Short mmCIF file of C-alpha atoms in Angstrom, two decimals:
data_model
loop_
_atom_site.label_atom_id
_atom_site.label_comp_id
_atom_site.label_asym_id
_atom_site.label_seq_id
_atom_site.Cartn_x
_atom_site.Cartn_y
_atom_site.Cartn_z
CA GLY G 17 8.69 -12.27 -11.28
CA ALA G 18 11.09 -10.65 -13.74
CA ILE G 19 10.68 -7.34 -15.50
CA VAL G 20 12.81 -6.27 -18.46
CA ILE G 21 13.78 -2.60 -18.59
CA THR G 22 16.09 -0.49 -20.71
CA GLU G 23 18.83 1.70 -19.26
CA PRO G 24 17.81 5.35 -18.83
CA GLN G 25 19.20 7.59 -21.56
CA ASP G 26 18.88 11.35 -21.08
CA SER G 27 16.66 11.15 -17.99
CA LYS G 28 15.83 8.84 -15.11
CA VAL G 29 12.96 7.35 -17.10
CA GLN G 30 13.27 3.67 -18.02
CA ASP G 31 11.26 1.84 -20.66
CA ILE G 32 9.56 -1.35 -19.50
CA VAL G 33 9.72 -3.96 -22.23
CA ASP G 34 8.14 -6.74 -20.19
CA GLY G 35 6.39 -6.47 -16.82
CA GLN G 36 3.97 -3.58 -17.34
CA GLN G 37 1.01 -5.61 -16.07
CA ARG G 38 2.68 -6.44 -12.75
CA LEU G 39 3.53 -2.80 -12.10
CA ALA G 40 0.09 -1.60 -13.24
CA VAL G 41 -1.61 -3.99 -10.78
CA LEU G 42 0.62 -2.84 -7.92
CA SER G 43 -0.22 0.77 -8.78
CA MET G 44 -3.93 -0.04 -8.71
CA ILE G 45 -3.60 -1.61 -5.26
CA PHE G 46 -1.75 1.40 -3.85
CA SER G 47 -4.23 3.78 -5.48
CA GLU G 48 -7.08 2.09 -3.63
CA ILE G 49 -5.15 2.08 -0.34
CA SER G 50 -4.54 5.82 -0.77
CA ARG G 51 -8.22 6.43 -1.59
CA ILE G 52 -9.43 4.56 1.51
CA TRP G 53 -7.05 6.54 3.75
CA GLU G 54 -8.54 9.73 2.31
CA ASN G 55 -12.09 8.48 2.79
CA ILE G 56 -11.53 7.77 6.48
CA GLY G 57 -10.10 11.25 6.96
CA ASP G 58 -6.35 10.53 7.09
CA LYS G 59 -5.12 12.80 4.32
CA LYS G 60 -1.50 12.62 5.47
CA ARG G 61 -1.30 8.85 5.08
CA SER G 62 -3.24 9.04 1.80
CA GLN G 63 -0.73 11.51 0.38
CA GLY G 64 2.17 9.47 1.77
CA VAL G 65 1.08 6.33 -0.07
CA PHE G 66 0.43 8.34 -3.24
CA HIS G 67 3.86 10.00 -3.15
CA ASP G 68 5.76 6.79 -2.34
CA TYR G 69 4.16 4.55 -4.95
CA LEU G 70 2.15 6.51 -7.54
CA GLY G 71 3.47 9.98 -8.30
CA ALA G 72 4.60 13.35 -7.06
CA GLU G 73 3.77 16.94 -7.84
CA ASP G 74 6.16 18.89 -10.04
CA ARG G 75 6.85 22.05 -8.03
CA ARG G 76 7.29 24.18 -11.17
CA THR G 77 4.18 23.13 -13.06
CA GLY G 78 1.95 21.81 -10.26
CA GLU G 79 1.26 18.75 -12.42
CA ILE G 80 1.37 15.22 -11.04
CA VAL G 81 4.31 13.27 -12.47
CA PRO G 82 3.39 9.57 -12.45
CA LYS G 83 5.90 6.91 -11.47
CA LEU G 84 4.39 4.58 -14.09
CA THR G 85 3.23 5.50 -17.59
CA LEU G 86 1.58 2.94 -19.85
CA ASN G 87 1.55 2.79 -23.64
CA ASP G 88 -0.28 5.31 -25.83
CA THR G 89 -3.39 3.12 -26.02
CA ASN G 90 -3.89 2.70 -22.27
CA ASP G 91 -2.16 5.54 -20.48
CA VAL G 92 -4.94 8.15 -20.52
CA VAL G 93 -7.44 5.66 -19.08
CA PHE G 94 -4.89 4.37 -16.55
CA GLN G 95 -3.95 7.84 -15.29
CA THR G 96 -7.59 8.95 -15.11
CA MET G 97 -8.63 5.94 -13.04
CA VAL G 98 -5.56 5.25 -10.94
CA LEU G 99 -3.86 8.60 -10.36
CA LYS G 100 -6.73 11.06 -10.65
CA ARG G 101 -9.29 8.53 -9.34
CA GLU G 102 -11.96 9.99 -11.59
CA SER G 103 -15.07 8.05 -12.56
CA ILE G 104 -15.61 7.39 -16.25
CA ALA G 105 -19.08 7.39 -17.81
CA GLU G 106 -20.42 4.14 -19.23
CA ALA G 107 -21.01 5.81 -22.61
CA GLU G 108 -17.33 6.64 -22.85
CA ARG G 109 -16.28 3.15 -21.74
CA LYS G 110 -18.29 1.64 -24.58
CA THR G 111 -15.99 3.36 -27.09
CA TRP G 112 -12.83 1.90 -25.53
CA GLN G 113 -10.60 -0.73 -27.02
CA THR G 114 -10.57 -4.15 -25.41
CA SER G 115 -7.36 -3.51 -23.45
CA ASN G 116 -8.84 -0.43 -21.75
CA ARG G 117 -12.03 -2.29 -20.84
CA LEU G 118 -9.91 -5.07 -19.30
CA LEU G 119 -7.91 -2.44 -17.40
CA TYR G 120 -11.13 -0.94 -16.04
CA GLU G 121 -12.50 -4.33 -14.97
CA ALA G 122 -9.19 -5.28 -13.33
CA PHE G 123 -9.24 -2.09 -11.26
CA ARG G 124 -12.88 -2.65 -10.25
CA HIS G 125 -12.02 -6.20 -9.17
CA ILE G 126 -9.00 -5.07 -7.16
CA LYS G 127 -11.00 -2.37 -5.39
CA ALA G 128 -13.78 -4.82 -4.53
CA LEU G 129 -11.35 -7.40 -3.12
CA ILE G 130 -9.46 -4.85 -1.01
CA ASN G 131 -12.64 -3.36 0.44
CA LYS G 132 -14.13 -6.80 1.16
CA TRP G 133 -10.94 -7.87 2.95
CA ILE G 134 -10.72 -4.67 5.00
CA ASN G 135 -14.38 -4.80 6.01
CA GLU G 136 -14.00 -8.42 7.11
CA ASN G 137 -10.94 -7.55 9.22
CA GLY G 138 -12.78 -4.79 11.06
CA GLU G 139 -9.96 -2.39 11.95
CA LYS G 140 -9.43 -0.34 8.78
CA GLU G 141 -6.33 1.56 9.84
CA SER G 142 -4.47 -1.55 10.97
CA SER G 143 -5.60 -3.51 7.90
CA LEU G 144 -4.41 -0.79 5.50
CA LEU G 145 -1.01 -0.64 7.18
CA ASP G 146 -0.73 -4.44 7.17
CA LEU G 147 -1.58 -4.60 3.46
CA GLU G 148 0.88 -1.87 2.48
CA GLU G 149 3.67 -3.41 4.54
CA PHE G 150 2.97 -6.89 3.18
CA ILE G 151 3.19 -5.71 -0.44
CA SER G 152 6.25 -3.52 0.08
CA ASP G 153 8.11 -6.17 2.12
CA LYS G 154 7.03 -9.40 0.43
CA THR G 155 6.78 -8.47 -3.25
CA SER G 156 9.98 -9.25 -5.15
CA LEU G 157 10.70 -8.15 -8.71
CA ILE G 158 13.83 -9.11 -10.61
CA ALA G 159 14.81 -6.18 -12.83
CA ILE G 160 16.74 -7.22 -15.93
CA GLU G 161 18.33 -4.07 -17.33
CA VAL G 162 19.46 -3.99 -20.97
CA GLU G 163 21.08 -1.31 -23.11
CA ASN G 164 18.39 -1.04 -25.78
CA ASP G 165 15.12 -2.45 -27.07
CA ARG G 166 16.83 -4.92 -29.39
CA ASP G 167 18.69 -6.53 -26.45
CA ALA G 168 15.51 -6.49 -24.41
CA PHE G 169 13.66 -8.56 -26.99
CA VAL G 170 16.49 -11.11 -27.04
CA ILE G 171 16.07 -11.42 -23.25
CA PHE G 172 12.32 -11.63 -23.68
CA GLU G 173 12.72 -14.50 -26.15
CA THR G 174 15.12 -16.25 -23.76
CA LEU G 175 12.61 -15.99 -20.90
CA ASN G 176 10.07 -17.68 -23.14
CA ASP G 177 12.54 -20.47 -23.96
CA ARG G 178 12.90 -21.06 -20.21
CA GLY G 179 9.21 -21.79 -19.86
CA LEU G 180 7.48 -18.41 -19.47
CA ASP G 181 4.06 -18.71 -21.06
CA LEU G 182 3.78 -15.87 -23.56
CA ALA G 183 0.96 -14.98 -25.93
CA VAL G 184 1.48 -15.73 -29.62
CA SER G 185 1.36 -11.99 -30.30
CA ASP G 186 4.26 -11.45 -27.88
CA LEU G 187 6.36 -14.02 -29.71
CA ILE G 188 5.57 -12.48 -33.11
CA LYS G 189 6.44 -9.03 -31.81
CA THR G 190 9.69 -10.33 -30.34
CA TYR G 191 10.66 -11.98 -33.61
CA LEU G 192 9.86 -8.94 -35.76
CA PHE G 193 11.65 -6.53 -33.44
CA SER G 194 14.74 -8.74 -33.36
CA LYS G 195 14.87 -8.57 -37.18
CA SER G 196 14.63 -4.78 -37.34
CA GLU G 197 17.47 -2.79 -38.84
CA LYS G 198 19.54 -0.52 -36.64
CA GLY G 199 17.68 2.74 -36.04
CA GLN G 200 14.35 1.30 -37.18
CA ILE G 201 13.05 0.05 -33.81
CA GLU G 202 10.88 3.16 -33.25
CA ASN G 203 9.17 2.65 -36.63
CA PHE G 204 8.53 -0.99 -35.75
CA LYS G 205 7.11 0.01 -32.36
CA GLN G 206 4.75 2.53 -33.97
CA SER G 207 3.64 0.01 -36.60
CA TRP G 208 2.97 -2.59 -33.90
CA HIS G 209 0.96 -0.04 -31.93
CA ASP G 210 -1.13 0.74 -35.06
CA ILE G 211 -1.73 -2.97 -35.68
CA SER G 212 -2.84 -3.53 -32.08
CA ILE G 213 -5.42 -0.75 -32.46
CA VAL G 214 -6.84 -2.30 -35.65
CA VAL G 215 -7.14 -5.80 -34.14
CA GLY G 216 -8.49 -4.49 -30.82
CA GLY G 217 -5.50 -5.22 -28.61
#
C-alpha cells in the first residue's frame, strides 16, 4: 500500500502522515522475530534483526534510537512493548486510552500467530529466516513524499477520492488541516491531538 511522508527538514527524520499502522505492524512482527531468536540462544541474529528493522544504539548516549516513532498518545506504550519488550501490568493497561489498548491487543495477536506458525513448522531457525525473508522481499510500500503537511493532506484526500476507505475522523482532519492558515499547522495538529484524547481516540 501507499504511505504519505514529508521531506526531511533539518535531519533524516521524516513525518508519516498516512501509513503509521502498516509500519507499526511490521515493527511488531520484527520485534517478535528478534525476541524468538534471543529465546533460542542466537543473540547475534536477534541483534541483527533489531538493528536492521527496529532501532540502533546511539554510541554517544547508549540510548536506543528507534526507526519508528508513533504519536504522543501511543509512542511510550509502543516503545515499551516493541523495542524494550517489557511487560506492562494489567492495572496500568486499564488506565490506557482506547488506541493504546488496541495497540496492545494487536501485538498480542501478532505474537500468538507467529509462535503458532513456527511451532507448526517444526524447525524454528529455518521458519524465522523464511518469515523475515518473505516480509523483506515480498512487502511493497509506495512512499509518496511531499514538501509539507498541507500538501500531504491534499494527497491524503486524493487517495480517498480514488477509493481508499478512510474513517470519518480522517476526512474531517484532512479537511480542517487543508483550511489552516500558513504557519498554523502545528497548532491544528496539537488541537487535533487534544481532541482525540478527550474522545478516546
